[in-house]
């Protein structure tokens, strides 16, 4: 099984995780910039973190045979903090770097006016830099947050096929399915979604524009949840081609829209799809 985890925070994970992920079939991943739990007190904190996402962490992942890409943004949780806001002026510099394949995680946490402003501003940055956008949906009041996120996406003018609305569940998937945006699901040990519920959603909504991630971070989470979902799909009657579409082709197509997704020829699994070091450009239609 060949896996691309489209949302995982490796800076919070150990080398044991990298080893287990590689053994499970993970060959590429995207690490979105996010909230560190401990509030940042200056823009310098972001600079060091962003430099790590394009420097040290890809190097670390490479030692375990995994390609590392990232997304950059001011996250919703810190959007209202005046100590963090000036990072918006630094973002354009980072959005031009190799390995940065989207703007994200953007979106809502508590749906404040400050969050509105920062969300819209960063979608505009995605348009300016010709990048896709990763939109996180809030933990509380999810349906309202998802609806409002879709409104902001529509108003921004970014093409919906360049946007993934993440952390969806049974309640919110239907809101996004008709929007043209991609649908992201975070498979967690005991919150958000689990792998069997994910299989049921795939059965109902199909495998197109679907992204499955572990969203593993510094909290209780499991970087092998992508693999577990692939196994649950097979047990549930999906074919290996279906699994390959959801766990590999879909994230490659979505983030390939950045024009910066450089993937090696797949060394382990048969059926390598990509010529060595070719830059993939996903269709925009
Ligand atoms: Zn995340």
PDB file of C-alpha atoms and ligand atoms in Angstrom:
ATOM      1  CA  UNK A   1       0.000   0.000   0.000  1.00  0.00           C
ATOM      2  CA  UNK A   2       1.396   3.364  -1.057  1.00  0.00           C
ATOM      3  CA  UNK A   3       0.432   6.259   1.173  1.00  0.00           C
ATOM      4  CA  UNK A   4       0.642  10.068   1.007  1.00  0.00           C
ATOM      5  CA  UNK A   5      -0.489  11.586   4.314  1.00  0.00           C
ATOM      6  CA  UNK A   6      -1.853  14.996   3.288  1.00  0.00           C
ATOM      7  CA  UNK A   7      -1.944  16.424   6.838  1.00  0.00           C
ATOM      8  CA  UNK A   8       0.430  15.442   9.646  1.00  0.00           C
ATOM      9  CA  UNK A   9       2.535  17.485  12.081  1.00  0.00           C
ATOM     10  CA  UNK A  10       5.844  15.627  12.069  1.00  0.00           C
ATOM     11  CA  UNK A  11       7.720  18.254  14.108  1.00  0.00           C
ATOM     12  CA  UNK A  12       5.717  16.870  17.052  1.00  0.00           C
ATOM     13  CA  UNK A  13       6.539  13.228  16.285  1.00  0.00           C
ATOM     14  CA  UNK A  14       9.457  10.892  16.911  1.00  0.00           C
ATOM     15  CA  UNK A  15      11.854   8.941  14.721  1.00  0.00           C
ATOM     16  CA  UNK A  16       9.970   5.786  15.787  1.00  0.00           C
ATOM     17  CA  UNK A  17       6.930   7.272  14.039  1.00  0.00           C
ATOM     18  CA  UNK A  18       8.921   7.908  10.860  1.00  0.00           C
ATOM     19  CA  UNK A  19      10.123   4.280  10.908  1.00  0.00           C
ATOM     20  CA  UNK A  20       6.643   2.872  11.482  1.00  0.00           C
ATOM     21  CA  UNK A  21       5.161   5.141   8.816  1.00  0.00           C
ATOM     22  CA  UNK A  22       7.697   4.050   6.220  1.00  0.00           C
ATOM     23  CA  UNK A  23       7.112   0.382   7.100  1.00  0.00           C
ATOM     24  CA  UNK A  24       3.359   0.987   6.673  1.00  0.00           C
ATOM     25  CA  UNK A  25       3.849   2.423   3.164  1.00  0.00           C
ATOM     26  CA  UNK A  26       4.001   6.171   3.776  1.00  0.00           C
ATOM     27  CA  UNK A  27       6.288   7.699   1.129  1.00  0.00           C
ATOM     28  CA  UNK A  28       5.218  11.347   1.167  1.00  0.00           C
ATOM     29  CA  UNK A  29       3.425  13.756   3.470  1.00  0.00           C
ATOM     30  CA  UNK A  30       2.348  17.354   3.938  1.00  0.00           C
ATOM     31  CA  UNK A  31       3.007  19.103   7.237  1.00  0.00           C
ATOM     32  CA  UNK A  32       0.749  22.140   7.656  1.00  0.00           C
ATOM     33  CA  UNK A  33       1.956  25.010   9.823  1.00  0.00           C
ATOM     34  CA  UNK A  34      -0.174  25.065  12.974  1.00  0.00           C
ATOM     35  CA  UNK A  35      -0.578  26.091  16.580  1.00  0.00           C
ATOM     36  CA  UNK A  36       2.139  24.731  18.868  1.00  0.00           C
ATOM     37  CA  UNK A  37      -0.068  24.507  21.966  1.00  0.00           C
ATOM     38  CA  UNK A  38       2.185  26.983  23.775  1.00  0.00           C
ATOM     39  CA  UNK A  39       1.233  30.462  22.525  1.00  0.00           C
ATOM     40  CA  UNK A  40       3.908  32.219  20.469  1.00  0.00           C
ATOM     41  CA  UNK A  41       4.994  35.554  21.932  1.00  0.00           C
ATOM     42  CA  UNK A  42       6.726  37.001  18.876  1.00  0.00           C
ATOM     43  CA  UNK A  43       7.022  36.748  15.122  1.00  0.00           C
ATOM     44  CA  UNK A  44      10.509  35.285  15.604  1.00  0.00           C
ATOM     45  CA  UNK A  45       8.861  32.075  16.808  1.00  0.00           C
ATOM     46  CA  UNK A  46       7.134  31.732  13.456  1.00  0.00           C
ATOM     47  CA  UNK A  47      10.342  32.423  11.545  1.00  0.00           C
ATOM     48  CA  UNK A  48      12.178  29.595  13.318  1.00  0.00           C
ATOM     49  CA  UNK A  49       9.202  27.252  12.922  1.00  0.00           C
ATOM     50  CA  UNK A  50       8.732  28.018   9.227  1.00  0.00           C
ATOM     51  CA  UNK A  51      12.478  27.603   8.612  1.00  0.00           C
ATOM     52  CA  UNK A  52      12.218  24.184  10.280  1.00  0.00           C
ATOM     53  CA  UNK A  53       9.319  23.207   8.023  1.00  0.00           C
ATOM     54  CA  UNK A  54      11.323  23.909   4.862  1.00  0.00           C
ATOM     55  CA  UNK A  55      14.724  22.892   6.250  1.00  0.00           C
ATOM     56  CA  UNK A  56      15.262  20.520   9.122  1.00  0.00           C
ATOM     57  CA  UNK A  57      12.043  18.494   8.957  1.00  0.00           C
ATOM     58  CA  UNK A  58      12.334  17.545   5.233  1.00  0.00           C
ATOM     59  CA  UNK A  59      15.915  16.476   5.998  1.00  0.00           C
ATOM     60  CA  UNK A  60      14.725  14.346   8.930  1.00  0.00           C
ATOM     61  CA  UNK A  61      11.921  12.771   6.849  1.00  0.00           C
ATOM     62  CA  UNK A  62      14.364  12.069   4.030  1.00  0.00           C
ATOM     63  CA  UNK A  63      16.493   9.951   6.340  1.00  0.00           C
ATOM     64  CA  UNK A  64      13.514   7.608   6.612  1.00  0.00           C
ATOM     65  CA  UNK A  65      12.690   7.532   2.900  1.00  0.00           C
ATOM     66  CA  UNK A  66       9.732   9.899   3.144  1.00  0.00           C
ATOM     67  CA  UNK A  67       9.212  13.042   1.032  1.00  0.00           C
ATOM     68  CA  UNK A  68       8.212  16.030   3.165  1.00  0.00           C
ATOM     69  CA  UNK A  69       6.214  19.027   1.935  1.00  0.00           C
ATOM     70  CA  UNK A  70       4.518  21.741   3.973  1.00  0.00           C
ATOM     71  CA  UNK A  71       1.898  24.460   3.998  1.00  0.00           C
ATOM     72  CA  UNK A  72       2.375  27.901   5.571  1.00  0.00           C
ATOM     73  CA  UNK A  73      -0.060  30.209   7.356  1.00  0.00           C
ATOM     74  CA  UNK A  74      -1.005  32.042  10.502  1.00  0.00           C
ATOM     75  CA  UNK A  75      -3.338  29.507  12.143  1.00  0.00           C
ATOM     76  CA  UNK A  76      -6.867  30.498  13.272  1.00  0.00           C
ATOM     77  CA  UNK A  77      -6.063  29.964  16.952  1.00  0.00           C
ATOM     78  CA  UNK A  78      -3.488  32.784  16.892  1.00  0.00           C
ATOM     79  CA  UNK A  79      -5.259  35.027  14.374  1.00  0.00           C
ATOM     80  CA  UNK A  80      -6.519  37.344  17.114  1.00  0.00           C
ATOM     81  CA  UNK A  81      -3.172  37.687  18.909  1.00  0.00           C
ATOM     82  CA  UNK A  82      -1.508  41.039  18.134  1.00  0.00           C
ATOM     83  CA  UNK A  83       1.895  39.483  18.873  1.00  0.00           C
ATOM     84  CA  UNK A  84       1.357  37.023  15.972  1.00  0.00           C
ATOM     85  CA  UNK A  85      -0.464  39.100  13.352  1.00  0.00           C
ATOM     86  CA  UNK A  86       2.694  40.693  11.851  1.00  0.00           C
ATOM     87  CA  UNK A  87       3.630  37.247  10.516  1.00  0.00           C
ATOM     88  CA  UNK A  88       1.165  37.960   7.703  1.00  0.00           C
ATOM     89  CA  UNK A  89       3.778  40.332   6.261  1.00  0.00           C
ATOM     90  CA  UNK A  90       6.410  37.584   6.289  1.00  0.00           C
ATOM     91  CA  UNK A  91       4.258  34.923   4.676  1.00  0.00           C
ATOM     92  CA  UNK A  92       4.711  36.031   1.039  1.00  0.00           C
ATOM     93  CA  UNK A  93       8.446  35.316   1.334  1.00  0.00           C
ATOM     94  CA  UNK A  94       7.788  31.766   2.582  1.00  0.00           C
ATOM     95  CA  UNK A  95       5.030  31.066   0.066  1.00  0.00           C
ATOM     96  CA  UNK A  96       7.631  31.277  -2.695  1.00  0.00           C
ATOM     97  CA  UNK A  97       9.831  28.517  -1.266  1.00  0.00           C
ATOM     98  CA  UNK A  98      10.306  25.023  -2.704  1.00  0.00           C
ATOM     99  CA  UNK A  99       8.430  22.418  -0.735  1.00  0.00           C
ATOM    100  CA  UNK A 100       5.612  24.820   0.212  1.00  0.00           C
ATOM    101  CA  UNK A 101       2.600  23.338  -1.564  1.00  0.00           C
ATOM    102  CA  UNK A 102      -0.329  25.325  -0.119  1.00  0.00           C
ATOM    103  CA  UNK A 103      -1.468  28.091   2.201  1.00  0.00           C
ATOM    104  CA  UNK A 104      -2.724  26.551   5.447  1.00  0.00           C
ATOM    105  CA  UNK A 105      -4.045  25.716   7.921  1.00  0.00           C
ATOM    106  CA  UNK A 106      -6.373  28.673   7.610  1.00  0.00           C
ATOM    107  CA  UNK A 107     -10.035  28.887   8.649  1.00  0.00           C
ATOM    108  CA  UNK A 108     -11.950  29.379  11.880  1.00  0.00           C
ATOM    109  CA  UNK A 109     -11.444  28.491  15.501  1.00  0.00           C
ATOM    110  CA  UNK A 110     -13.994  30.641  17.384  1.00  0.00           C
ATOM    111  CA  UNK A 111     -15.317  32.557  14.344  1.00  0.00           C
ATOM    112  CA  UNK A 112     -14.278  36.018  15.581  1.00  0.00           C
ATOM    113  CA  UNK A 113     -14.031  39.132  13.356  1.00  0.00           C
ATOM    114  CA  UNK A 114     -10.208  38.890  13.593  1.00  0.00           C
ATOM    115  CA  UNK A 115     -10.371  35.333  12.278  1.00  0.00           C
ATOM    116  CA  UNK A 116     -12.610  36.497   9.414  1.00  0.00           C
ATOM    117  CA  UNK A 117     -10.059  39.082   8.406  1.00  0.00           C
ATOM    118  CA  UNK A 118      -7.033  36.777   8.634  1.00  0.00           C
ATOM    119  CA  UNK A 119      -8.812  33.951   6.795  1.00  0.00           C
ATOM    120  CA  UNK A 120      -9.823  36.190   3.869  1.00  0.00           C
ATOM    121  CA  UNK A 121      -6.372  37.794   3.757  1.00  0.00           C
ATOM    122  CA  UNK A 122      -4.661  34.402   3.521  1.00  0.00           C
ATOM    123  CA  UNK A 123      -6.999  33.109   0.805  1.00  0.00           C
ATOM    124  CA  UNK A 124      -6.017  36.213  -1.148  1.00  0.00           C
ATOM    125  CA  UNK A 125      -2.364  35.247  -0.605  1.00  0.00           C
ATOM    126  CA  UNK A 126      -3.135  31.776  -2.020  1.00  0.00           C
ATOM    127  CA  UNK A 127      -4.604  33.412  -5.125  1.00  0.00           C
ATOM    128  CA  UNK A 128      -1.623  35.786  -5.469  1.00  0.00           C
ATOM    129  CA  UNK A 129       0.907  32.970  -5.130  1.00  0.00           C
ATOM    130  CA  UNK A 130      -1.082  30.543  -7.276  1.00  0.00           C
ATOM    131  CA  UNK A 131      -1.270  27.986  -4.449  1.00  0.00           C
ATOM    132  CA  UNK A 132      -4.018  25.701  -3.147  1.00  0.00           C
ATOM    133  CA  UNK A 133      -5.440  26.327   0.341  1.00  0.00           C
ATOM    134  CA  UNK A 134      -5.966  24.005   3.294  1.00  0.00           C
ATOM    135  CA  UNK A 135      -8.960  25.110   5.365  1.00  0.00           C
ATOM    136  CA  UNK A 136      -9.394  23.721   8.864  1.00  0.00           C
ATOM    137  CA  UNK A 137     -12.949  23.518  10.267  1.00  0.00           C
ATOM    138  CA  UNK A 138     -13.561  24.377  13.932  1.00  0.00           C
ATOM    139  CA  UNK A 139     -13.976  21.736  16.632  1.00  0.00           C
ATOM    140  CA  UNK A 140     -17.043  23.483  18.078  1.00  0.00           C
ATOM    141  CA  UNK A 141     -20.086  24.473  16.062  1.00  0.00           C
ATOM    142  CA  UNK A 142     -18.747  22.529  13.089  1.00  0.00           C
ATOM    143  CA  UNK A 143     -21.696  22.818  10.708  1.00  0.00           C
ATOM    144  CA  UNK A 144     -21.940  26.612  11.089  1.00  0.00           C
ATOM    145  CA  UNK A 145     -18.155  26.889  10.799  1.00  0.00           C
ATOM    146  CA  UNK A 146     -18.110  24.816   7.638  1.00  0.00           C
ATOM    147  CA  UNK A 147     -20.914  26.814   6.014  1.00  0.00           C
ATOM    148  CA  UNK A 148     -19.238  30.089   6.851  1.00  0.00           C
ATOM    149  CA  UNK A 149     -15.877  28.784   5.590  1.00  0.00           C
ATOM    150  CA  UNK A 150     -17.467  27.894   2.252  1.00  0.00           C
ATOM    151  CA  UNK A 151     -18.892  31.434   2.031  1.00  0.00           C
ATOM    152  CA  UNK A 152     -15.465  32.964   2.632  1.00  0.00           C
ATOM    153  CA  UNK A 153     -13.930  30.644   0.019  1.00  0.00           C
ATOM    154  CA  UNK A 154     -16.582  31.682  -2.503  1.00  0.00           C
ATOM    155  CA  UNK A 155     -16.059  35.394  -1.805  1.00  0.00           C
ATOM    156  CA  UNK A 156     -12.278  35.052  -2.157  1.00  0.00           C
ATOM    157  CA  UNK A 157     -12.453  34.028  -5.801  1.00  0.00           C
ATOM    158  CA  UNK A 158     -10.090  31.076  -5.331  1.00  0.00           C
ATOM    159  CA  UNK A 159     -11.266  28.198  -7.565  1.00  0.00           C
ATOM    160  CA  UNK A 160     -13.007  25.599  -5.344  1.00  0.00           C
ATOM    161  CA  UNK A 161     -10.919  22.752  -6.765  1.00  0.00           C
ATOM    162  CA  UNK A 162      -7.874  24.489  -5.254  1.00  0.00           C
ATOM    163  CA  UNK A 163      -9.344  24.261  -1.722  1.00  0.00           C
ATOM    164  CA  UNK A 164      -9.624  21.403   0.753  1.00  0.00           C
ATOM    165  CA  UNK A 165     -12.043  21.749   3.664  1.00  0.00           C
ATOM    166  CA  UNK A 166     -10.550  19.553   6.364  1.00  0.00           C
ATOM    167  CA  UNK A 167     -11.634  17.687   9.522  1.00  0.00           C
ATOM    168  CA  UNK A 168     -15.059  16.861   8.059  1.00  0.00           C
ATOM    169  CA  UNK A 169     -17.509  14.324   9.456  1.00  0.00           C
ATOM    170  CA  UNK A 170     -20.931  12.847   8.606  1.00  0.00           C
ATOM    171  CA  UNK A 171     -22.631  16.143   9.453  1.00  0.00           C
ATOM    172  CA  UNK A 172     -20.418  18.410   7.337  1.00  0.00           C
ATOM    173  CA  UNK A 173     -19.392  16.273   4.345  1.00  0.00           C
ATOM    174  CA  UNK A 174     -22.662  16.939   2.528  1.00  0.00           C
ATOM    175  CA  UNK A 175     -22.148  20.714   2.801  1.00  0.00           C
ATOM    176  CA  UNK A 176     -18.790  20.461   1.027  1.00  0.00           C
ATOM    177  CA  UNK A 177     -19.604  17.720  -1.505  1.00  0.00           C
ATOM    178  CA  UNK A 178     -21.602  20.068  -3.744  1.00  0.00           C
ATOM    179  CA  UNK A 179     -19.198  23.007  -3.440  1.00  0.00           C
ATOM    180  CA  UNK A 180     -16.473  21.698  -5.734  1.00  0.00           C
ATOM    181  CA  UNK A 181     -13.940  21.880  -2.889  1.00  0.00           C
ATOM    182  CA  UNK A 182     -11.975  18.809  -1.828  1.00  0.00           C
ATOM    183  CA  UNK A 183     -13.102  16.973   1.290  1.00  0.00           C
ATOM    184  CA  UNK A 184     -10.555  16.231   4.029  1.00  0.00           C
ATOM    185  CA  UNK A 185     -10.987  13.754   6.898  1.00  0.00           C
ATOM    186  CA  UNK A 186      -8.764  13.359   9.939  1.00  0.00           C
ATOM    187  CA  UNK A 187      -8.834   9.845  11.345  1.00  0.00           C
ATOM    188  CA  UNK A 188      -8.243   9.956  15.086  1.00  0.00           C
ATOM    189  CA  UNK A 189      -8.091   7.344  17.852  1.00  0.00           C
ATOM    190  CA  UNK A 190     -11.121   8.736  19.688  1.00  0.00           C
ATOM    191  CA  UNK A 191     -12.374  12.036  18.302  1.00  0.00           C
ATOM    192  CA  UNK A 192     -13.118  13.523  14.867  1.00  0.00           C
ATOM    193  CA  UNK A 193     -13.485  10.375  12.665  1.00  0.00           C
ATOM    194  CA  UNK A 194     -12.556   6.711  12.797  1.00  0.00           C
ATOM    195  CA  UNK A 195     -11.638   4.398   9.928  1.00  0.00           C
ATOM    196  CA  UNK A 196     -14.928   2.491   9.801  1.00  0.00           C
ATOM    197  CA  UNK A 197     -16.981   5.681   9.692  1.00  0.00           C
ATOM    198  CA  UNK A 198     -14.632   6.855   6.939  1.00  0.00           C
ATOM    199  CA  UNK A 199     -15.353   3.743   4.883  1.00  0.00           C
ATOM    200  CA  UNK A 200     -19.094   4.396   5.244  1.00  0.00           C
ATOM    201  CA  UNK A 201     -18.593   7.989   4.027  1.00  0.00           C
ATOM    202  CA  UNK A 202     -16.595   6.788   1.008  1.00  0.00           C
ATOM    203  CA  UNK A 203     -19.345   4.314   0.223  1.00  0.00           C
ATOM    204  CA  UNK A 204     -21.925   7.079   0.265  1.00  0.00           C
ATOM    205  CA  UNK A 205     -19.956   9.897  -1.391  1.00  0.00           C
ATOM    206  CA  UNK A 206     -17.441   8.049  -3.583  1.00  0.00           C
ATOM    207  CA  UNK A 207     -13.648   8.367  -3.721  1.00  0.00           C
ATOM    208  CA  UNK A 208     -13.276  11.527  -5.801  1.00  0.00           C
ATOM    209  CA  UNK A 209     -11.980  14.744  -4.197  1.00  0.00           C
ATOM    210  CA  UNK A 210     -11.519  12.768  -0.949  1.00  0.00           C
ATOM    211  CA  UNK A 211      -8.403  13.213   1.229  1.00  0.00           C
ATOM    212  CA  UNK A 212      -7.751  11.029   4.273  1.00  0.00           C
ATOM    213  CA  UNK A 213      -5.152  12.128   6.835  1.00  0.00           C
ATOM    214  CA  UNK A 214      -3.957  11.208  10.307  1.00  0.00           C
ATOM    215  CA  UNK A 215      -3.553  14.860  11.409  1.00  0.00           C
ATOM    216  CA  UNK A 216      -1.184  13.384  13.997  1.00  0.00           C
ATOM    217  CA  UNK A 217       0.294  16.110  16.213  1.00  0.00           C
ATOM    218  CA  UNK A 218       1.304  16.676  19.844  1.00  0.00           C
ATOM    219  CA  UNK A 219      -2.024  15.338  21.114  1.00  0.00           C
ATOM    220  CA  UNK A 220      -3.332  11.795  21.273  1.00  0.00           C
ATOM    221  CA  UNK A 221      -3.255  10.725  17.640  1.00  0.00           C
ATOM    222  CA  UNK A 222      -1.870   7.959  15.421  1.00  0.00           C
ATOM    223  CA  UNK A 223       0.304   8.455  12.315  1.00  0.00           C
ATOM    224  CA  UNK A 224      -0.740   5.018  11.012  1.00  0.00           C
ATOM    225  CA  UNK A 225      -4.445   5.914  10.732  1.00  0.00           C
ATOM    226  CA  UNK A 226      -4.053   6.377   6.963  1.00  0.00           C
ATOM    227  CA  UNK A 227      -2.886   2.767   6.663  1.00  0.00           C
ATOM    228  CA  UNK A 228      -5.709   1.590   8.968  1.00  0.00           C
ATOM    229  CA  UNK A 229      -8.219   3.337   6.727  1.00  0.00           C
ATOM    230  CA  UNK A 230      -6.777   1.612   3.649  1.00  0.00           C
ATOM    231  CA  UNK A 231      -7.120  -1.733   5.413  1.00  0.00           C
ATOM    232  CA  UNK A 232     -10.690  -0.934   6.471  1.00  0.00           C
ATOM    233  CA  UNK A 233     -11.509  -0.002   2.853  1.00  0.00           C
ATOM    234  CA  UNK A 234     -10.213  -3.352   1.599  1.00  0.00           C
ATOM    235  CA  UNK A 235     -12.103  -5.228   4.334  1.00  0.00           C
ATOM    236  CA  UNK A 236     -15.199  -3.245   3.332  1.00  0.00           C
ATOM    237  CA  UNK A 237     -15.041  -4.350  -0.309  1.00  0.00           C
ATOM    238  CA  UNK A 238     -13.139  -1.485  -1.947  1.00  0.00           C
ATOM    239  CA  UNK A 239     -10.463  -2.484  -4.470  1.00  0.00           C
ATOM    240  CA  UNK A 240      -6.745  -1.833  -4.201  1.00  0.00           C
ATOM    241  CA  UNK A 241      -7.152   0.733  -6.987  1.00  0.00           C
ATOM    242  CA  UNK A 242      -9.740   2.567  -4.854  1.00  0.00           C
ATOM    243  CA  UNK A 243      -7.333   2.595  -1.908  1.00  0.00           C
ATOM    244  CA  UNK A 244      -4.525   3.855  -4.153  1.00  0.00           C
ATOM    245  CA  UNK A 245      -6.765   6.629  -5.418  1.00  0.00           C
ATOM    246  CA  UNK A 246      -7.715   7.843  -1.942  1.00  0.00           C
ATOM    247  CA  UNK A 247      -4.349   7.383  -0.222  1.00  0.00           C
ATOM    248  CA  UNK A 248      -2.030   8.351  -3.087  1.00  0.00           C
ATOM    249  CA  UNK A 249      -3.496   9.797  -6.285  1.00  0.00           C
ATOM    250  CA  UNK A 250      -5.888  12.205  -4.600  1.00  0.00           C
ATOM    251  CA  UNK A 251      -3.302  13.994  -2.426  1.00  0.00           C
ATOM    252  CA  UNK A 252      -0.873  14.011  -5.378  1.00  0.00           C
ATOM    253  CA  UNK A 253      -3.550  15.601  -7.588  1.00  0.00           C
ATOM    254  CA  UNK A 254      -4.588  18.161  -4.971  1.00  0.00           C
ATOM    255  CA  UNK A 255      -1.141  19.359  -3.881  1.00  0.00           C
ATOM    256  CA  UNK A 256       0.217  18.866  -7.418  1.00  0.00           C
ATOM    257  CA  UNK A 257      -1.760  22.004  -8.265  1.00  0.00           C
ATOM    258  CA  UNK A 258       1.052  23.949  -6.564  1.00  0.00           C
ATOM    259  CA  UNK A 259       3.442  22.925  -9.347  1.00  0.00           C
ATOM    260  CA  UNK A 260       5.959  22.117  -6.589  1.00  0.00           C
ATOM    261  CA  UNK A 261       5.251  18.496  -5.773  1.00  0.00           C
ATOM    262  CA  UNK A 262       8.456  16.667  -6.613  1.00  0.00           C
ATOM    263  CA  UNK A 263       8.182  12.923  -6.035  1.00  0.00           C
ATOM    264  CA  UNK A 264      10.832  10.273  -6.546  1.00  0.00           C
ATOM    265  CA  UNK A 265      10.189   7.158  -8.448  1.00  0.00           C
ATOM    266  CA  UNK A 266       8.474   4.851  -5.987  1.00  0.00           C
ATOM    267  CA  UNK A 267      11.199   2.437  -4.888  1.00  0.00           C
ATOM    268  CA  UNK A 268       9.167  -0.244  -3.133  1.00  0.00           C
ATOM    269  CA  UNK A 269       5.720  -0.769  -4.571  1.00  0.00           C
ATOM    270  CA  UNK A 270       5.327  -1.868  -8.135  1.00  0.00           C
ATOM    271  CA  UNK A 271       3.470   0.280 -10.604  1.00  0.00           C
ATOM    272  CA  UNK A 272       5.529   3.408 -10.145  1.00  0.00           C
ATOM    273  CA  UNK A 273       3.625   6.242 -11.711  1.00  0.00           C
ATOM    274  CA  UNK A 274       6.060   9.028 -11.810  1.00  0.00           C
ATOM    275  CA  UNK A 275       9.254   9.544 -13.677  1.00  0.00           C
ATOM    276  CA  UNK A 276      12.100  10.372 -11.330  1.00  0.00           C
ATOM    277  CA  UNK A 277      12.017  13.921 -10.041  1.00  0.00           C
ATOM    278  CA  UNK A 278       9.340  15.143 -12.392  1.00  0.00           C
ATOM    279  CA  UNK A 279       7.307  18.069 -11.182  1.00  0.00           C
ATOM    280  CA  UNK A 280       3.639  17.192 -11.153  1.00  0.00           C
ATOM    281  CA  UNK A 281       1.074  19.694 -12.210  1.00  0.00           C
ATOM    282  CA  UNK A 282      -2.422  18.584 -11.392  1.00  0.00           C
ATOM    283  CA  UNK A 283      -5.289  19.646 -13.614  1.00  0.00           C
ATOM    284  CA  UNK A 284      -7.315  22.601 -12.458  1.00  0.00           C
ATOM    285  CA  UNK A 285     -10.576  21.320 -13.845  1.00  0.00           C
TER     286      UNK A 285
HETATM  287 ZN1  LIG B   1      -3.475  20.090  11.724  1.00  0.00          ZN
END
